[in-house]
Amino acid sequence: MEEKIMSKFDTYFLMKTDDAIEYAKEKVSQIEWDADSMTAKEIGDGNLNYVFKVTDAKGHSVIIKQAGVEARISADMKLDTDRNRIESEILVLEGKLAPGYVPEIYFYDTVMSACGMEDLSDHEIMRTAMLEHKIFPKFADQISTFMAQVLMGTTDVVMDHQEKKELQRKFINPELCDITEALVYTEPYNDERGRNRVFPPIADFVKEKLYEDQGLHCEVAKLKMDFMTRAQSLIHGDLHTGSIFINEESTKVFDPEFCFYGPMGYDIGNVIANMIFAWANGDAAGAADFCKWVEDVLVDVINMTKEKMEKYYDEHVTDTMCRNELYKKYYMDTIIEDTSAVAGLELIRRIVGMANVKDITTIADEAKRARAEKICITAAIDFIKNRSDKKCGKCFLKTLKDAIAEVDAMHKSCCSHVAER
Ligand code: ADP
Ligand code: MG
């Protein structure tokens, strides 16, 4: 009888760098590691997990990502380590639906709650690159392809309905959804757990525009219940610019541990909101070319995603009742509407909520930062309340432009008021 070889990785523990080296050697045996020169570095910068880069002197490398039992951002956020399985499996699936747009997964391990994946160090984190106002001309085309193929490819319109339900069951993700329901759909409007981080100069503005507007709260409640109940597509669930690796040639989406079956506008809206943060950073720095590129991206991401989804719909729709031009138009309209709403929700929660974004927090000049934050919130409220008016990319850019004009007019009238006295 074959004896099972004991390994220190037979029971779960949180790895240190030396363990990661041993682990990579054991689990990624398809690489001919140069054992003596292997080194590991913990490179995690996220809120939740531990990420090791293991390399050797021959130029081999692998990324090992491990889930801990509590979030890095806060010890009282306890999380099921099964999220690493969910993340690995969805990356494999996304890689099939949109080849080349996600890192390759070499293995995943439900004992250690860890996986090994392709090292994407020849790419940069998009948020970091955009803080330097770098431009990526292929981004809108590439991200829209990724979204159209993955999101449309997992809908009931296209998939066998029983297979779809099987995926929905497999990717049910209650704990991570719970975080989104709290941080995106609740706390930015009432600070019920005292965790919001509001920039003091805009505290009064936030109180009036976000905490006290019952009409806004009603819209957010509708959107929250929609997020919780509408199993439309297998969404990434956290598609911000820190979950995108990019270079001149290529775009790769990673970190999909918030994925589940939800409304697809959630992903598209996240991309839009995070591009607006990049715009706000560029604007505060006077980076005109960069801002112009971001504005084009806003328009293109909406229009290209919609076009590609329509094409995908025409080519792949299987549900016979959905093979109907009027229904298709209705379906596309709801996606753009949801995208608008979520762009608004993400803009708000990243300005006032627990997890702020560097694009905004690194604006050193206090007045410029306050202006940027007010522009984001003003645009956000329009994106949420007037979501059904949004039809194409230009509508999204107009919301941003109108918000700038509104905030600047507000500022002007209060300054002239001071001058008059
Ligand atoms: P978390 O779930 O904790 O947010 P991420 O998946 O975002 O973890 O990874 C954290 C960081 O580790 C990323 O911002 C990136 O710098 C690095 N990283 C993650 N995956 C890779 C990869 N495949 N190649 C290179 N670096 C990676
Ligand atoms: Mg991350």
Coordinates of C-alpha atoms and ligand atoms in Angstrom, one line a residue:
M1 CA 0.0 0.0 0.0
E2 CA 1.2 3.4 -0.9
E3 CA 2.1 5.5 2.2
K4 CA 0.8 9.0 2.2
I5 CA 3.7 11.4 2.5
M6 CA 3.2 13.8 5.4
S7 CA 3.6 17.4 4.7
K8 CA 3.6 20.4 7.0
F9 CA 0.9 21.8 4.7
D10 CA -1.6 19.1 5.7
T11 CA -3.3 21.4 8.2
Y12 CA -4.0 25.1 7.9
F13 CA -1.7 27.7 9.3
L14 CA -0.8 31.3 8.2
M15 CA 2.4 31.1 6.2
K16 CA 5.6 33.2 6.7
T17 CA 8.0 33.9 3.8
D18 CA 10.1 30.7 4.5
D19 CA 7.0 28.6 4.5
A20 CA 5.9 30.1 1.2
I21 CA 9.2 29.0 -0.4
E22 CA 8.7 25.4 0.7
Y23 CA 5.1 25.6 -0.3
A24 CA 5.9 26.8 -3.8
K25 CA 8.5 24.1 -4.2
E26 CA 6.0 21.4 -3.2
K27 CA 2.9 22.7 -5.0
V28 CA 4.3 24.2 -8.2
S29 CA 6.5 21.3 -9.1
Q30 CA 6.0 21.9 -12.8
I31 CA 8.6 24.7 -12.4
E32 CA 12.2 23.5 -12.2
W33 CA 13.1 25.6 -9.2
D34 CA 16.7 26.4 -8.4
A35 CA 16.2 25.5 -4.8
D36 CA 19.2 27.2 -3.3
S37 CA 18.4 30.6 -4.8
M38 CA 14.7 30.7 -3.9
T39 CA 13.5 33.7 -2.0
A40 CA 10.0 35.0 -1.0
K41 CA 8.6 38.4 -0.2
E42 CA 5.3 39.3 1.2
I43 CA 3.8 41.9 -1.2
G44 CA 0.2 42.0 0.0
D45 CA -1.1 45.6 0.1
G46 CA -4.8 44.7 0.2
N47 CA -7.2 44.7 3.0
L48 CA -7.8 41.0 3.4
N49 CA -5.2 38.5 2.3
Y50 CA -1.5 37.6 2.3
V51 CA 0.4 37.6 -1.0
F52 CA 3.9 36.2 -1.5
K53 CA 6.1 36.5 -4.5
V54 CA 8.4 33.5 -4.7
T55 CA 11.3 33.7 -7.1
D56 CA 14.6 32.0 -7.9
A57 CA 17.8 33.2 -9.6
K58 CA 16.8 31.4 -12.9
G59 CA 14.0 33.9 -13.4
H60 CA 11.2 31.6 -12.3
S61 CA 8.4 33.1 -10.2
V62 CA 5.0 32.4 -8.8
I63 CA 2.5 34.3 -6.7
I64 CA 1.1 32.5 -3.6
K65 CA -2.1 34.1 -2.2
Q66 CA -3.4 32.9 1.1
A67 CA -6.5 33.8 3.0
G68 CA -6.3 34.5 6.7
V69 CA -9.1 33.9 9.2
E70 CA -9.4 37.6 9.9
A71 CA -9.1 40.6 7.6
R72 CA -5.8 42.5 7.6
I73 CA -7.7 45.7 7.8
S74 CA -9.5 44.9 11.0
A75 CA -9.1 41.9 13.4
D76 CA -12.8 41.9 14.2
M77 CA -13.7 41.2 10.6
K78 CA -13.7 37.3 10.7
L79 CA -13.9 35.7 7.3
D80 CA -14.3 32.2 6.0
T81 CA -11.1 31.1 4.2
D82 CA -13.2 29.3 1.6
R83 CA -13.0 32.6 -0.2
N84 CA -9.7 31.5 -1.7
R85 CA -11.4 28.6 -3.4
I86 CA -14.1 30.9 -4.7
E87 CA -11.4 33.3 -6.0
S88 CA -9.4 30.6 -7.7
E89 CA -12.4 28.9 -9.3
I90 CA -13.7 32.2 -10.7
L91 CA -10.3 33.1 -12.1
V92 CA -10.3 29.8 -14.0
L93 CA -13.8 30.4 -15.3
E94 CA -13.1 34.0 -16.3
G95 CA -10.0 32.8 -18.1
K96 CA -12.2 30.5 -20.2
L97 CA -14.7 33.2 -21.0
A98 CA -12.2 36.0 -21.6
P99 CA -8.8 34.3 -22.4
G100 CA -5.8 36.4 -21.5
Y101 CA -7.7 38.9 -19.2
V102 CA -6.9 37.2 -15.9
P103 CA -3.8 35.6 -14.3
E104 CA -3.4 31.9 -14.9
I105 CA -4.1 29.7 -11.8
Y106 CA -1.5 27.0 -11.3
F107 CA -3.2 25.2 -8.4
Y108 CA -5.5 25.9 -5.4
D109 CA -5.5 24.2 -2.1
T110 CA -8.6 24.1 0.2
V111 CA -6.5 23.0 3.2
M112 CA -4.1 25.9 3.3
S113 CA -6.7 28.2 1.6
A114 CA -4.1 29.3 -0.8
C115 CA -3.5 29.3 -4.5
G116 CA -0.6 29.7 -6.9
M117 CA -0.9 32.0 -9.8
E118 CA 0.9 33.7 -12.7
D119 CA 3.3 36.5 -11.6
L120 CA 2.1 39.7 -13.3
S121 CA 5.0 41.8 -12.2
D122 CA 5.5 43.0 -15.8
H123 CA 2.2 44.9 -15.3
E124 CA 1.5 47.7 -12.8
I125 CA -1.5 48.2 -10.5
M126 CA -3.7 50.5 -12.5
R127 CA -4.5 52.8 -9.6
T128 CA -0.8 53.3 -8.8
A129 CA 0.1 54.0 -12.5
M130 CA -2.7 56.5 -12.8
L131 CA -1.5 58.3 -9.7
E132 CA 1.5 59.1 -11.9
H133 CA -1.0 60.1 -14.6
K134 CA 0.1 57.4 -17.0
I135 CA -2.2 56.8 -20.0
F136 CA -3.2 53.4 -21.3
P137 CA -4.7 53.8 -24.8
K138 CA -6.0 50.2 -25.0
F139 CA -7.7 50.1 -21.6
A140 CA -11.3 50.9 -22.6
D141 CA -11.3 48.4 -25.5
Q142 CA -9.8 45.7 -23.3
I143 CA -11.8 46.1 -20.1
S144 CA -15.0 46.3 -22.2
T145 CA -14.2 43.0 -23.9
F146 CA -13.5 41.4 -20.5
M147 CA -16.8 42.7 -19.0
A148 CA -19.0 41.9 -22.1
Q149 CA -17.7 38.3 -22.3
V150 CA -17.7 37.4 -18.7
L151 CA -20.9 39.2 -17.7
M152 CA -23.0 38.3 -20.7
G153 CA -21.5 34.8 -20.8
T154 CA -22.8 33.9 -17.4
T155 CA -26.4 35.2 -17.7
D156 CA -29.7 33.3 -18.0
V157 CA -30.2 34.9 -21.4
V158 CA -27.2 33.0 -22.7
M159 CA -26.5 30.0 -20.4
D160 CA -28.4 26.8 -19.9
H161 CA -30.6 27.7 -16.9
Q162 CA -29.7 24.7 -14.8
E163 CA -26.0 25.1 -15.4
K164 CA -26.4 28.7 -14.4
K165 CA -28.1 27.8 -11.2
E166 CA -25.3 25.4 -10.4
L167 CA -22.8 28.2 -10.8
Q168 CA -24.9 30.5 -8.7
R169 CA -24.9 27.9 -5.9
K170 CA -21.2 27.3 -6.2
F171 CA -20.4 31.0 -6.0
I172 CA -22.8 32.0 -3.2
N173 CA -20.6 34.3 -1.2
P174 CA -22.5 35.5 1.9
E175 CA -19.7 36.9 4.0
L176 CA -18.1 39.0 1.3
C177 CA -21.5 40.2 0.2
D178 CA -22.2 41.1 3.8
I179 CA -19.2 43.5 3.6
T180 CA -20.4 45.1 0.5
E181 CA -24.0 45.4 1.8
A182 CA -22.5 47.2 4.9
L183 CA -19.7 49.3 3.3
V184 CA -21.4 50.2 0.0
Y185 CA -25.1 50.1 0.6
T186 CA -25.5 51.2 4.3
E187 CA -22.8 52.9 6.3
P188 CA -22.0 55.8 3.8
Y189 CA -25.6 57.0 4.5
N190 CA -25.8 56.7 8.2
D191 CA -22.4 55.9 9.7
E192 CA -24.3 53.3 11.9
R193 CA -21.1 51.7 13.1
G194 CA -19.0 54.8 13.4
R195 CA -16.5 53.6 10.9
N196 CA -16.8 56.3 8.2
R197 CA -13.8 58.4 7.4
V198 CA -15.0 61.8 6.4
F199 CA -12.5 64.5 5.4
P200 CA -13.3 67.2 8.1
P201 CA -13.7 70.2 5.6
I202 CA -16.7 68.5 4.0
A203 CA -18.4 67.1 7.1
D204 CA -21.3 69.5 6.9
F205 CA -21.8 68.8 3.2
V206 CA -21.8 65.1 3.8
K207 CA -24.3 65.4 6.6
E208 CA -26.7 67.4 4.4
K209 CA -26.3 65.6 1.1
L210 CA -25.8 62.0 2.3
Y211 CA -26.9 61.5 5.9
E212 CA -30.1 63.6 5.9
D213 CA -31.7 63.0 2.4
Q214 CA -34.5 60.5 2.9
G215 CA -35.2 60.5 -0.9
L216 CA -31.6 59.4 -1.5
H217 CA -31.9 56.7 1.2
C218 CA -35.0 55.3 -0.5
E219 CA -33.1 55.0 -3.8
V220 CA -30.1 53.3 -2.1
A221 CA -32.5 50.9 -0.3
K222 CA -34.0 49.9 -3.6
L223 CA -30.5 49.4 -5.0
K224 CA -29.4 47.4 -2.0
M225 CA -32.3 44.9 -2.2
D226 CA -31.6 44.7 -5.9
F227 CA -27.9 43.8 -5.3
M228 CA -29.0 41.2 -2.8
T229 CA -31.7 39.5 -5.0
R230 CA -31.0 39.9 -8.7
A231 CA -28.8 37.0 -9.7
Q232 CA -28.1 38.3 -13.2
S233 CA -24.4 37.6 -13.9
L234 CA -21.3 36.2 -12.2
I235 CA -19.8 39.5 -11.3
H236 CA -16.3 40.3 -10.0
G237 CA -17.7 42.3 -7.2
D238 CA -14.8 44.6 -6.6
L239 CA -13.7 45.8 -10.0
H240 CA -11.8 48.9 -9.0
T241 CA -8.5 50.1 -10.4
G242 CA -6.6 48.3 -7.6
S243 CA -8.0 45.0 -8.9
I244 CA -6.6 45.7 -12.4
F245 CA -3.0 45.0 -13.6
I246 CA -2.1 47.0 -16.7
N247 CA 0.7 47.9 -19.1
E248 CA 0.8 49.5 -22.6
E249 CA -0.3 46.3 -24.2
S250 CA -2.4 44.3 -21.7
T251 CA -5.1 44.5 -19.0
K252 CA -5.5 41.8 -16.4
V253 CA -8.3 41.6 -13.9
F254 CA -7.5 40.0 -10.5
D255 CA -8.6 39.7 -6.9
P256 CA -12.2 38.6 -7.6
E257 CA -12.9 37.2 -4.1
F258 CA -16.1 39.3 -3.9
C259 CA -17.6 37.6 -6.9
F260 CA -21.2 36.2 -6.8
Y261 CA -24.3 36.3 -8.9
G262 CA -25.5 39.9 -8.9
P263 CA -26.4 42.7 -11.2
M264 CA -23.8 43.2 -13.9
G265 CA -23.9 47.0 -13.6
Y266 CA -22.1 46.6 -10.3
D267 CA -18.8 45.8 -12.1
I268 CA -19.2 48.4 -14.9
G269 CA -20.2 51.1 -12.4
N270 CA -17.1 50.3 -10.3
V271 CA -14.8 50.9 -13.3
I272 CA -16.5 54.2 -14.0
A273 CA -16.3 55.5 -10.5
N274 CA -12.7 54.6 -10.1
M275 CA -11.9 56.3 -13.4
I276 CA -13.6 59.4 -12.0
F277 CA -11.3 59.2 -8.9
A278 CA -8.3 59.1 -11.3
W279 CA -9.7 62.1 -13.1
A280 CA -10.1 64.0 -9.8
N281 CA -6.5 63.3 -8.9
G282 CA -5.3 64.4 -12.4
D283 CA -7.5 67.5 -12.3
A284 CA -6.1 68.6 -8.9
A285 CA -2.6 68.1 -10.3
G286 CA -3.3 70.0 -13.5
A287 CA -2.6 66.9 -15.7
A288 CA -4.8 68.0 -18.6
D289 CA -3.8 65.3 -21.1
F290 CA -4.4 62.6 -18.5
C291 CA -7.8 64.0 -17.7
K292 CA -8.8 64.2 -21.3
W293 CA -7.8 60.5 -21.7
V294 CA -9.9 59.6 -18.6
E295 CA -12.9 61.5 -20.0
D296 CA -12.6 59.5 -23.3
V297 CA -12.3 56.3 -21.3
L298 CA -15.6 57.1 -19.4
V299 CA -17.4 57.5 -22.7
D300 CA -15.7 54.6 -24.4
V301 CA -16.2 52.1 -21.5
I302 CA -19.9 52.7 -21.5
N303 CA -20.4 52.7 -25.3
M304 CA -18.0 49.8 -26.0
T305 CA -19.3 47.6 -23.3
K306 CA -22.9 48.2 -24.4
E307 CA -22.0 47.5 -28.1
K308 CA -20.1 44.3 -27.3
M309 CA -22.9 43.1 -25.0
E310 CA -25.4 43.7 -27.7
K311 CA -23.3 41.8 -30.2
Y312 CA -22.8 39.0 -27.7
Y313 CA -26.5 38.9 -27.1
D314 CA -27.3 38.6 -30.8
E315 CA -24.7 35.8 -31.2
H316 CA -25.3 33.8 -28.1
V317 CA -28.9 34.3 -26.8
T318 CA -30.5 30.9 -26.1
D319 CA -33.6 31.8 -24.2
T320 CA -36.3 31.8 -26.8
M321 CA -38.4 34.5 -25.1
C322 CA -35.4 36.8 -24.9
R323 CA -34.8 36.5 -28.6
N324 CA -36.8 39.7 -29.0
E325 CA -35.4 43.1 -30.0
L326 CA -37.7 45.0 -27.6
Y327 CA -36.6 42.9 -24.7
K328 CA -32.9 43.2 -25.7
K329 CA -33.3 47.0 -25.6
Y330 CA -35.0 46.9 -22.3
Y331 CA -32.2 44.6 -20.9
M332 CA -29.4 46.9 -22.2
D333 CA -31.2 49.9 -20.8
T334 CA -31.3 48.3 -17.3
I335 CA -27.6 47.5 -17.4
I336 CA -26.7 51.1 -18.2
E337 CA -29.1 52.3 -15.5
D338 CA -27.5 49.9 -12.9
T339 CA -24.1 51.0 -14.0
S340 CA -25.0 54.7 -13.3
A341 CA -26.4 53.8 -9.9
V342 CA -23.4 51.8 -8.9
A343 CA -20.9 54.4 -10.2
G344 CA -22.7 56.8 -7.7
L345 CA -22.6 54.3 -4.8
E346 CA -18.9 53.6 -5.3
L347 CA -18.0 57.3 -5.6
I348 CA -19.8 58.0 -2.3
R349 CA -18.6 55.0 -0.3
R350 CA -14.9 55.6 -1.3
I351 CA -15.2 59.3 -0.3
V352 CA -16.9 59.0 3.1
G353 CA -16.8 55.3 3.9
M354 CA -14.2 53.1 5.7
A355 CA -12.1 52.3 2.6
N356 CA -10.9 55.6 1.0
V357 CA -8.9 55.7 -2.2
K358 CA -5.4 57.1 -2.7
D359 CA -6.4 59.1 -5.8
I360 CA -8.3 61.4 -3.4
T361 CA -6.4 61.1 -0.1
T362 CA -3.1 62.0 -1.7
I363 CA -4.4 65.4 -2.9
A364 CA -2.3 67.4 -0.5
D365 CA -3.9 70.8 -0.9
E366 CA -6.9 70.9 1.5
A367 CA -9.1 73.1 -0.7
K368 CA -8.4 71.1 -3.8
R369 CA -9.2 67.8 -2.0
A370 CA -12.4 69.2 -0.6
R371 CA -13.4 70.4 -4.1
A372 CA -12.6 67.0 -5.6
E373 CA -14.6 65.2 -2.9
K374 CA -17.6 67.5 -3.5
I375 CA -17.5 67.0 -7.2
C376 CA -17.5 63.2 -6.7
I377 CA -20.4 63.3 -4.3
T378 CA -22.4 65.7 -6.5
A379 CA -21.9 63.5 -9.5
A380 CA -22.7 60.5 -7.5
I381 CA -26.1 61.8 -6.4
D382 CA -27.0 62.5 -10.0
F383 CA -25.8 59.0 -11.0
I384 CA -28.1 57.5 -8.4
K385 CA -31.2 59.6 -8.5
N386 CA -31.3 60.1 -12.3
R387 CA -30.0 56.7 -13.3
S388 CA -32.9 56.0 -15.6
D389 CA -31.9 59.1 -17.8
K390 CA -28.5 57.6 -18.5
K391 CA -28.4 56.0 -22.0
C392 CA -24.8 56.3 -23.3
G393 CA -21.2 57.3 -22.6
K394 CA -21.8 61.0 -23.1
C395 CA -24.5 61.0 -20.4
F396 CA -21.9 59.8 -17.9
L397 CA -19.4 62.5 -18.9
K398 CA -22.1 65.1 -18.7
T399 CA -22.9 64.1 -15.1
L400 CA -19.2 64.7 -14.3
K401 CA -19.1 68.1 -16.1
D402 CA -22.3 69.2 -14.5
A403 CA -21.0 68.3 -11.1
I404 CA -17.8 70.4 -11.6
A405 CA -19.9 73.4 -12.7
E406 CA -22.2 73.0 -9.7
V407 CA -19.5 72.7 -7.2
D408 CA -17.5 75.6 -8.7
A409 CA -20.6 77.8 -8.8
M410 CA -21.3 77.0 -5.1
H411 CA -17.8 78.0 -4.2
K412 CA -17.9 81.2 -6.2
S413 CA -21.2 82.4 -4.7
C414 CA -19.9 81.8 -1.2
C415 CA -16.6 83.6 -1.9
S416 CA -18.3 86.6 -3.5
H417 CA -20.5 86.7 -0.5
V418 CA -17.4 86.9 1.7
A419 CA -15.9 89.6 -0.5
E420 CA -19.1 91.7 -0.4
R421 CA -19.0 92.0 3.4
Ligands
ADP1 P1 -6.3 41.3 -1.4 O1 -7.3 40.3 -1.7 O2 -5.7 41.2 0.0 O3 -6.7 42.7 -1.8 P2 -4.7 41.2 -3.9 O4 -5.1 40.0 -4.7 O5 -5.3 42.5 -4.2 O6 -5.0 40.9 -2.3 O7 -3.2 41.3 -3.9 C1 -2.5 42.2 -3.1 C2 -1.3 42.7 -3.9 O8 -0.4 41.7 -4.2 C3 -1.7 43.4 -5.2 O9 -2.0 44.7 -5.0 C4 -0.4 43.2 -6.0 O10 0.5 44.2 -5.7 C5 0.1 41.9 -5.5 N1 -0.3 40.8 -6.4 C6 -1.5 40.0 -6.3 N2 -1.6 39.1 -7.3 C7 -0.5 39.3 -8.1 C8 0.0 38.7 -9.3 N3 -0.6 37.7 -9.9 N4 1.2 39.1 -9.8 C9 1.9 40.1 -9.2 N5 1.5 40.7 -8.0 C10 0.3 40.3 -7.5
MG2 MG -6.9 43.8 -3.5

